[in-house]
Amino acid sequence: MIERASAWAPGKLILAGEHAVVYGHPAIAFAVTLGTTVQLARRPGHTEVEGCTAADAEGAHLIEADPRLLTALRAALPEQGLGVHIHTDLPVGRGMGSSAALAVALVRAVARLEGREAAAAECQARGFEIERVFHGAPSGLDHTVSSLGGGLLYRRGPDGVRWTRLSLPALSLVVIDTGAPGDTAEMVAGVRARRPAVDPVLDAIGALVPRVEAALGQADPSAAARAVGPLLTENHRLLARLGVSTPALEAAVALALDHGATGAKLAGAGGGGVAIALLDGPPDRLLAAARAAGFGAFPAQISPPESP
Ligand code: MEV
């Protein structure tokens, strides 16, 4: 019997289409090189989280203090016989898919303990069950990106989920972290409660996504940055009209645009979390300005697709 197993899964960033994707519109997202590792070890007694660490200590606390974690573990693990260690280098609760990465890493680690590798389809199916514990009624985008890696165009319609891999140009992207967590389930419920009044805004976000996809089709990263950037900013303005931006996210987007970004937007559910900024050139000036303004800031790197 295998005694220990460990697995990693990536977080994500949404380039365009969050919130609207919950209502059947398309979205574009990519897996990032930051992610979550789950280690499982057989031991006597109840299955328990024995340790939880994160790049920022507050992140570890946020995971462990989240009552949904135990429900999620119950959905994924046997009630008895396992010790669980979780480590994430993602900022937690900031729209970068930390719960989806945890869900997919759990599915992969359980499979390894059984002596096999979980296929992407299994990660998607089981990951969705776990992700629902955290997010209530998610679109499935986050854990699909985490399962498949790389860039994706994703849509969940009445006929099921459809996704297409996108090979993204070498974009220069900066994540600006407000440091404030947002609750995805709460933000999604808030938007739902404002329907149908906000449906025209959701439709406008959905209509932006094919334009972003076309702009991303430019092989030259500089041309792509100039074409995609303004669309990201337009997406941000629409998200603000949905009511999911915050003063800190507005400040992050304004700072990015003032420091050479071709476009910027909040990324994820909002209500806190991160903004992403697209640059036509190196990120150093923006990174320095964001840090000087008290934000966390780091370049975003795309995690390559998982082999099928
Ligand atoms: C969360 O990362 C993205 C949302 O669109 C919710 C979802 O897709 O489930 C806000």
CSV table of N, CA, C and O in Angstrom, one decimal, residues 204-284:
chain,number,residue,atom,x,y,z
A,204,ALA,N,-22.8,42.7,-22.0
A,204,ALA,CA,-21.7,43.5,-22.6
A,204,ALA,C,-20.3,42.8,-22.3
A,204,ALA,O,-19.4,42.8,-23.1
A,205,ILE,N,-20.2,42.3,-21.1
A,205,ILE,CA,-19.0,41.6,-20.7
A,205,ILE,C,-18.8,40.3,-21.6
A,205,ILE,O,-17.7,40.1,-22.2
A,206,GLY,N,-19.9,39.6,-21.8
A,206,GLY,CA,-19.8,38.4,-22.7
A,206,GLY,C,-19.4,38.8,-24.1
A,206,GLY,O,-18.6,38.1,-24.7
A,207,ALA,N,-19.9,39.9,-24.6
A,207,ALA,CA,-19.6,40.4,-26.0
A,207,ALA,C,-18.2,40.8,-26.1
A,207,ALA,O,-17.6,40.8,-27.2
A,208,LEU,N,-17.5,41.2,-25.0
A,208,LEU,CA,-16.1,41.6,-25.1
A,208,LEU,C,-15.2,40.4,-25.3
A,208,LEU,O,-14.1,40.6,-25.9
A,209,VAL,N,-15.6,39.2,-24.8
A,209,VAL,CA,-14.6,38.1,-24.8
A,209,VAL,C,-14.2,37.7,-26.2
A,209,VAL,O,-12.9,37.5,-26.4
A,210,PRO,N,-15.0,37.6,-27.2
A,210,PRO,CA,-14.5,37.2,-28.6
A,210,PRO,C,-13.6,38.3,-29.1
A,210,PRO,O,-12.6,37.9,-29.8
A,211,ARG,N,-13.8,39.5,-28.7
A,211,ARG,CA,-12.8,40.6,-29.1
A,211,ARG,C,-11.5,40.4,-28.5
A,211,ARG,O,-10.4,40.6,-29.1
A,212,VAL,N,-11.5,40.0,-27.2
A,212,VAL,CA,-10.2,39.7,-26.5
A,212,VAL,C,-9.5,38.5,-27.2
A,212,VAL,O,-8.3,38.6,-27.4
A,213,GLU,N,-10.3,37.5,-27.5
A,213,GLU,CA,-9.7,36.3,-28.1
A,213,GLU,C,-9.1,36.7,-29.5
A,213,GLU,O,-8.0,36.3,-29.8
A,214,ALA,N,-9.8,37.5,-30.3
A,214,ALA,CA,-9.2,37.9,-31.6
A,214,ALA,C,-7.9,38.7,-31.4
A,214,ALA,O,-6.9,38.5,-32.0
A,215,ALA,N,-8.0,39.6,-30.4
A,215,ALA,CA,-6.8,40.5,-30.1
A,215,ALA,C,-5.6,39.6,-29.7
A,215,ALA,O,-4.4,39.9,-30.0
A,216,LEU,N,-5.9,38.5,-28.9
A,216,LEU,CA,-4.8,37.7,-28.4
A,216,LEU,C,-4.2,36.9,-29.5
A,216,LEU,O,-3.1,36.3,-29.4
A,217,GLY,N,-4.9,36.8,-30.7
A,217,GLY,CA,-4.5,36.0,-31.8
A,217,GLY,C,-3.2,36.6,-32.4
A,217,GLY,O,-2.6,35.9,-33.3
A,218,GLN,N,-2.8,37.8,-32.1
A,218,GLN,CA,-1.6,38.4,-32.7
A,218,GLN,C,-0.4,37.8,-32.1
A,218,GLN,O,-0.2,37.8,-30.9
A,219,ALA,N,0.5,37.2,-33.0
A,219,ALA,CA,1.7,36.5,-32.5
A,219,ALA,C,2.7,37.5,-31.8
A,219,ALA,O,3.4,37.1,-30.9
A,220,ASP,N,2.7,38.7,-32.3
A,220,ASP,CA,3.7,39.7,-31.8
A,220,ASP,C,3.2,40.2,-30.4
A,220,ASP,O,2.1,40.8,-30.3
A,221,PRO,N,3.9,39.9,-29.3
A,221,PRO,CA,3.4,40.2,-28.0
A,221,PRO,C,3.1,41.7,-27.8
A,221,PRO,O,2.2,42.1,-27.1
A,222,SER,N,3.9,42.6,-28.5
A,222,SER,CA,3.8,44.0,-28.4
A,222,SER,C,2.4,44.4,-29.0
A,222,SER,O,1.6,45.2,-28.5
A,223,ALA,N,2.1,43.9,-30.2
A,223,ALA,CA,0.9,44.2,-30.9
A,223,ALA,C,-0.3,43.7,-30.1
A,223,ALA,O,-1.3,44.3,-29.9
A,224,ALA,N,-0.1,42.5,-29.5
A,224,ALA,CA,-1.2,41.9,-28.7
A,224,ALA,C,-1.4,42.7,-27.4
A,224,ALA,O,-2.6,43.0,-27.1
A,225,ALA,N,-0.4,43.2,-26.8
A,225,ALA,CA,-0.5,44.0,-25.6
A,225,ALA,C,-1.3,45.3,-25.9
A,225,ALA,O,-2.2,45.7,-25.2
A,226,ARG,N,-1.0,45.9,-27.1
A,226,ARG,CA,-1.7,47.1,-27.4
A,226,ARG,C,-3.1,46.9,-27.8
A,226,ARG,O,-4.0,47.7,-27.6
A,227,ALA,N,-3.4,45.7,-28.4
A,227,ALA,CA,-4.8,45.4,-28.8
A,227,ALA,C,-5.6,45.0,-27.6
A,227,ALA,O,-6.8,45.3,-27.5
A,228,VAL,N,-5.0,44.1,-26.8
A,228,VAL,CA,-5.8,43.5,-25.7
A,228,VAL,C,-6.0,44.5,-24.5
A,228,VAL,O,-7.1,44.5,-23.9
A,229,GLY,N,-5.0,45.3,-24.2
A,229,GLY,CA,-5.1,46.2,-23.1
A,229,GLY,C,-6.4,47.0,-22.9
A,229,GLY,O,-7.1,46.9,-21.9
A,230,PRO,N,-6.7,47.8,-23.9
A,230,PRO,CA,-7.9,48.6,-23.8
A,230,PRO,C,-9.2,47.8,-23.5
A,230,PRO,O,-10.1,48.2,-22.9
A,231,LEU,N,-9.2,46.5,-24.1
A,231,LEU,CA,-10.4,45.7,-23.8
A,231,LEU,C,-10.4,45.2,-22.4
A,231,LEU,O,-11.5,45.1,-21.8
A,232,LEU,N,-9.3,45.0,-21.8
A,232,LEU,CA,-9.2,44.6,-20.3
A,232,LEU,C,-9.8,45.8,-19.5
A,232,LEU,O,-10.6,45.6,-18.6
A,233,THR,N,-9.4,47.0,-19.8
A,233,THR,CA,-9.9,48.2,-19.1
A,233,THR,C,-11.4,48.3,-19.3
A,233,THR,O,-12.1,48.6,-18.3
A,234,GLU,N,-11.9,48.1,-20.5
A,234,GLU,CA,-13.3,48.1,-20.7
A,234,GLU,C,-14.0,47.1,-19.9
A,234,GLU,O,-15.1,47.3,-19.3
A,235,ASN,N,-13.4,45.9,-19.8
A,235,ASN,CA,-14.0,44.8,-19.0
A,235,ASN,C,-14.0,45.2,-17.5
A,235,ASN,O,-15.0,45.0,-16.8
A,236,HIS,N,-13.0,45.9,-17.1
A,236,HIS,CA,-12.9,46.4,-15.7
A,236,HIS,C,-14.1,47.4,-15.4
A,236,HIS,O,-14.8,47.3,-14.4
A,237,ARG,N,-14.3,48.3,-16.3
A,237,ARG,CA,-15.3,49.3,-16.1
A,237,ARG,C,-16.7,48.6,-16.0
A,237,ARG,O,-17.6,49.0,-15.2
A,238,LEU,N,-16.9,47.6,-16.8
A,238,LEU,CA,-18.2,46.9,-16.8
A,238,LEU,C,-18.3,46.1,-15.4
A,238,LEU,O,-19.4,46.1,-14.8
A,239,LEU,N,-17.2,45.6,-14.9
A,239,LEU,CA,-17.2,44.9,-13.6
A,239,LEU,C,-17.6,45.9,-12.5
A,239,LEU,O,-18.3,45.6,-11.6
A,240,ALA,N,-17.0,47.1,-12.7
A,240,ALA,CA,-17.3,48.1,-11.7
A,240,ALA,C,-18.8,48.5,-11.7
A,240,ALA,O,-19.4,48.6,-10.7
A,241,ARG,N,-19.4,48.5,-12.9
A,241,ARG,CA,-20.8,48.8,-13.0
A,241,ARG,C,-21.6,47.6,-12.4
A,241,ARG,O,-22.8,47.8,-11.9
A,242,LEU,N,-21.1,46.4,-12.4
A,242,LEU,CA,-21.8,45.3,-11.7
A,242,LEU,C,-21.7,45.4,-10.2
A,242,LEU,O,-22.4,44.7,-9.5
A,243,GLY,N,-20.8,46.3,-9.7
A,243,GLY,CA,-20.8,46.5,-8.3
A,243,GLY,C,-19.7,45.6,-7.6
A,243,GLY,O,-19.8,45.5,-6.4
A,244,VAL,N,-18.8,45.0,-8.3
A,244,VAL,CA,-17.9,44.1,-7.7
A,244,VAL,C,-16.4,44.7,-7.5
A,244,VAL,O,-15.6,44.0,-7.0
A,245,SER,N,-16.3,46.0,-7.9
A,245,SER,CA,-15.0,46.6,-7.7
A,245,SER,C,-15.0,47.2,-6.3
A,245,SER,O,-16.0,47.3,-5.6
A,246,THR,N,-13.8,47.6,-5.8
A,246,THR,CA,-13.7,48.3,-4.5
A,246,THR,C,-12.7,49.5,-4.7
A,246,THR,O,-12.0,49.6,-5.7
A,247,PRO,N,-12.7,50.4,-3.8
A,247,PRO,CA,-11.8,51.6,-3.9
A,247,PRO,C,-10.3,51.1,-4.1
A,247,PRO,O,-9.6,51.7,-4.9
A,248,ALA,N,-9.9,50.1,-3.4
A,248,ALA,CA,-8.5,49.6,-3.6
A,248,ALA,C,-8.3,49.1,-5.0
A,248,ALA,O,-7.2,49.3,-5.6
A,249,LEU,N,-9.3,48.3,-5.5
A,249,LEU,CA,-9.1,47.8,-6.9
A,249,LEU,C,-9.1,49.0,-7.9
A,249,LEU,O,-8.3,49.0,-8.9
A,250,GLU,N,-10.0,50.0,-7.7
A,250,GLU,CA,-10.0,51.2,-8.5
A,250,GLU,C,-8.6,51.9,-8.5
A,250,GLU,O,-8.1,52.3,-9.5
A,251,ALA,N,-8.0,52.0,-7.3
A,251,ALA,CA,-6.7,52.6,-7.1
A,251,ALA,C,-5.6,51.8,-7.9
A,251,ALA,O,-4.7,52.3,-8.5
A,252,ALA,N,-5.7,50.4,-7.8
A,252,ALA,CA,-4.7,49.6,-8.4
A,252,ALA,C,-4.8,49.7,-9.9
A,252,ALA,O,-3.8,49.8,-10.6
A,253,VAL,N,-6.0,49.8,-10.5
A,253,VAL,CA,-6.2,49.9,-11.9
A,253,VAL,C,-5.7,51.3,-12.4
A,253,VAL,O,-5.0,51.4,-13.4
A,254,ALA,N,-6.1,52.3,-11.6
A,254,ALA,CA,-5.6,53.7,-12.0
A,254,ALA,C,-4.1,53.8,-12.0
A,254,ALA,O,-3.5,54.3,-12.9
A,255,LEU,N,-3.5,53.2,-10.9
A,255,LEU,CA,-2.0,53.2,-10.8
A,255,LEU,C,-1.4,52.5,-12.0
A,255,LEU,O,-0.4,53.0,-12.6
A,256,ALA,N,-2.0,51.3,-12.4
A,256,ALA,CA,-1.4,50.6,-13.5
A,256,ALA,C,-1.5,51.4,-14.8
A,256,ALA,O,-0.5,51.5,-15.6
A,257,LEU,N,-2.6,52.1,-15.0
A,257,LEU,CA,-2.8,52.9,-16.2
A,257,LEU,C,-1.9,54.1,-16.2
A,257,LEU,O,-1.4,54.5,-17.3
A,258,ASP,N,-1.6,54.6,-15.0
A,258,ASP,CA,-0.7,55.8,-14.9
A,258,ASP,C,0.8,55.4,-15.1
A,258,ASP,O,1.6,56.3,-15.2
A,259,HIS,N,1.0,54.1,-15.0
A,259,HIS,CA,2.5,53.7,-15.1
A,259,HIS,C,2.7,52.7,-16.3
A,259,HIS,O,3.4,51.8,-16.2
A,260,GLY,N,2.0,53.1,-17.4
A,260,GLY,CA,2.4,52.5,-18.6
A,260,GLY,C,1.6,51.2,-19.0
A,260,GLY,O,1.9,50.7,-20.1
A,261,ALA,N,0.7,50.8,-18.2
A,261,ALA,CA,-0.1,49.6,-18.6
A,261,ALA,C,-0.9,49.9,-19.8
A,261,ALA,O,-1.5,51.0,-19.9
A,262,THR,N,-1.1,49.0,-20.8
A,262,THR,CA,-2.0,49.2,-21.9
A,262,THR,C,-3.4,49.0,-21.5
A,262,THR,O,-4.3,49.4,-22.2
A,263,GLY,N,-3.6,48.3,-20.4
A,263,GLY,CA,-4.9,48.0,-19.8
A,263,GLY,C,-4.8,47.4,-18.5
A,263,GLY,O,-3.8,46.8,-18.2
A,264,ALA,N,-5.9,47.4,-17.7
A,264,ALA,CA,-5.9,46.8,-16.4
A,264,ALA,C,-7.3,46.5,-16.0
A,264,ALA,O,-8.2,47.2,-16.4
A,265,LYS,N,-7.4,45.5,-15.1
A,265,LYS,CA,-8.8,45.1,-14.7
A,265,LYS,C,-8.7,44.3,-13.3
A,265,LYS,O,-7.6,43.8,-13.1
A,266,LEU,N,-9.7,44.4,-12.6
A,266,LEU,CA,-9.8,43.4,-11.5
A,266,LEU,C,-9.9,42.0,-12.1
A,266,LEU,O,-10.4,41.9,-13.2
A,267,ALA,N,-9.4,41.0,-11.4
A,267,ALA,CA,-9.4,39.7,-11.9
A,267,ALA,C,-10.0,38.7,-10.9
A,267,ALA,O,-9.5,38.7,-9.7
A,268,GLY,N,-11.1,38.0,-11.2
A,268,GLY,CA,-11.7,37.1,-10.3
A,268,GLY,C,-13.1,37.7,-9.9
A,268,GLY,O,-13.7,38.6,-10.6
A,269,ALA,N,-13.5,37.3,-8.7
A,269,ALA,CA,-14.9,37.7,-8.3
A,269,ALA,C,-14.9,39.2,-7.8
A,269,ALA,O,-16.0,39.8,-7.7
A,270,GLY,N,-13.8,39.8,-7.4
A,270,GLY,CA,-13.8,41.2,-6.9
A,270,GLY,C,-14.2,41.2,-5.5
A,270,GLY,O,-14.1,40.2,-4.8
A,271,GLY,N,-14.6,42.4,-5.0
A,271,GLY,CA,-14.9,42.6,-3.6
A,271,GLY,C,-13.6,42.6,-2.7
A,271,GLY,O,-13.7,42.4,-1.5
A,272,GLY,N,-12.5,42.7,-3.4
A,272,GLY,CA,-11.2,42.6,-2.8
A,272,GLY,C,-10.4,41.8,-3.8
A,272,GLY,O,-10.8,41.6,-5.0
A,273,GLY,N,-9.2,41.3,-3.4
A,273,GLY,CA,-8.4,40.5,-4.4
A,273,GLY,C,-7.5,41.3,-5.2
A,273,GLY,O,-7.0,42.4,-4.8
A,274,VAL,N,-7.2,40.8,-6.4
A,274,VAL,CA,-6.1,41.3,-7.2
A,274,VAL,C,-6.7,42.0,-8.5
A,274,VAL,O,-7.8,41.7,-8.9
A,275,ALA,N,-5.8,42.9,-9.0
A,275,ALA,CA,-6.0,43.4,-10.4
A,275,ALA,C,-4.9,42.9,-11.2
A,275,ALA,O,-3.8,42.6,-10.7
A,276,ILE,N,-5.1,42.8,-12.6
A,276,ILE,CA,-4.0,42.5,-13.4
A,276,ILE,C,-3.8,43.6,-14.4
A,276,ILE,O,-4.8,44.3,-14.8
A,277,ALA,N,-2.5,43.8,-14.7
A,277,ALA,CA,-2.2,44.9,-15.7
A,277,ALA,C,-1.4,44.3,-16.8
A,277,ALA,O,-0.5,43.5,-16.6
A,278,LEU,N,-1.7,44.8,-18.0
A,278,LEU,CA,-0.9,44.3,-19.2
A,278,LEU,C,0.0,45.4,-19.7
A,278,LEU,O,-0.4,46.6,-19.7
A,279,LEU,N,1.2,45.0,-20.0
A,279,LEU,CA,2.2,46.0,-20.4
A,279,LEU,C,2.8,45.6,-21.7
A,279,LEU,O,2.9,44.5,-22.1
A,280,ASP,N,3.2,46.7,-22.4
A,280,ASP,CA,3.9,46.5,-23.7
A,280,ASP,C,5.4,46.8,-23.3
A,280,ASP,O,5.9,47.9,-23.6
A,281,GLY,N,6.0,45.8,-22.7
A,281,GLY,CA,7.4,46.1,-22.2
A,281,GLY,C,7.6,45.5,-20.8
A,281,GLY,O,6.7,44.9,-20.3
A,282,PRO,N,8.8,45.7,-20.3
A,282,PRO,CA,9.1,45.1,-19.0
A,282,PRO,C,8.3,45.7,-17.8
A,282,PRO,O,7.8,46.8,-17.9
A,283,PRO,N,8.1,44.9,-16.8
A,283,PRO,CA,7.1,45.3,-15.7
A,283,PRO,C,7.8,46.1,-14.6
A,283,PRO,O,7.0,46.5,-13.7
A,284,ASP,N,9.1,46.3,-14.6
A,284,ASP,CA,9.8,46.8,-13.5
A,284,ASP,C,9.2,48.2,-12.9
A,284,ASP,O,9.0,48.3,-11.7
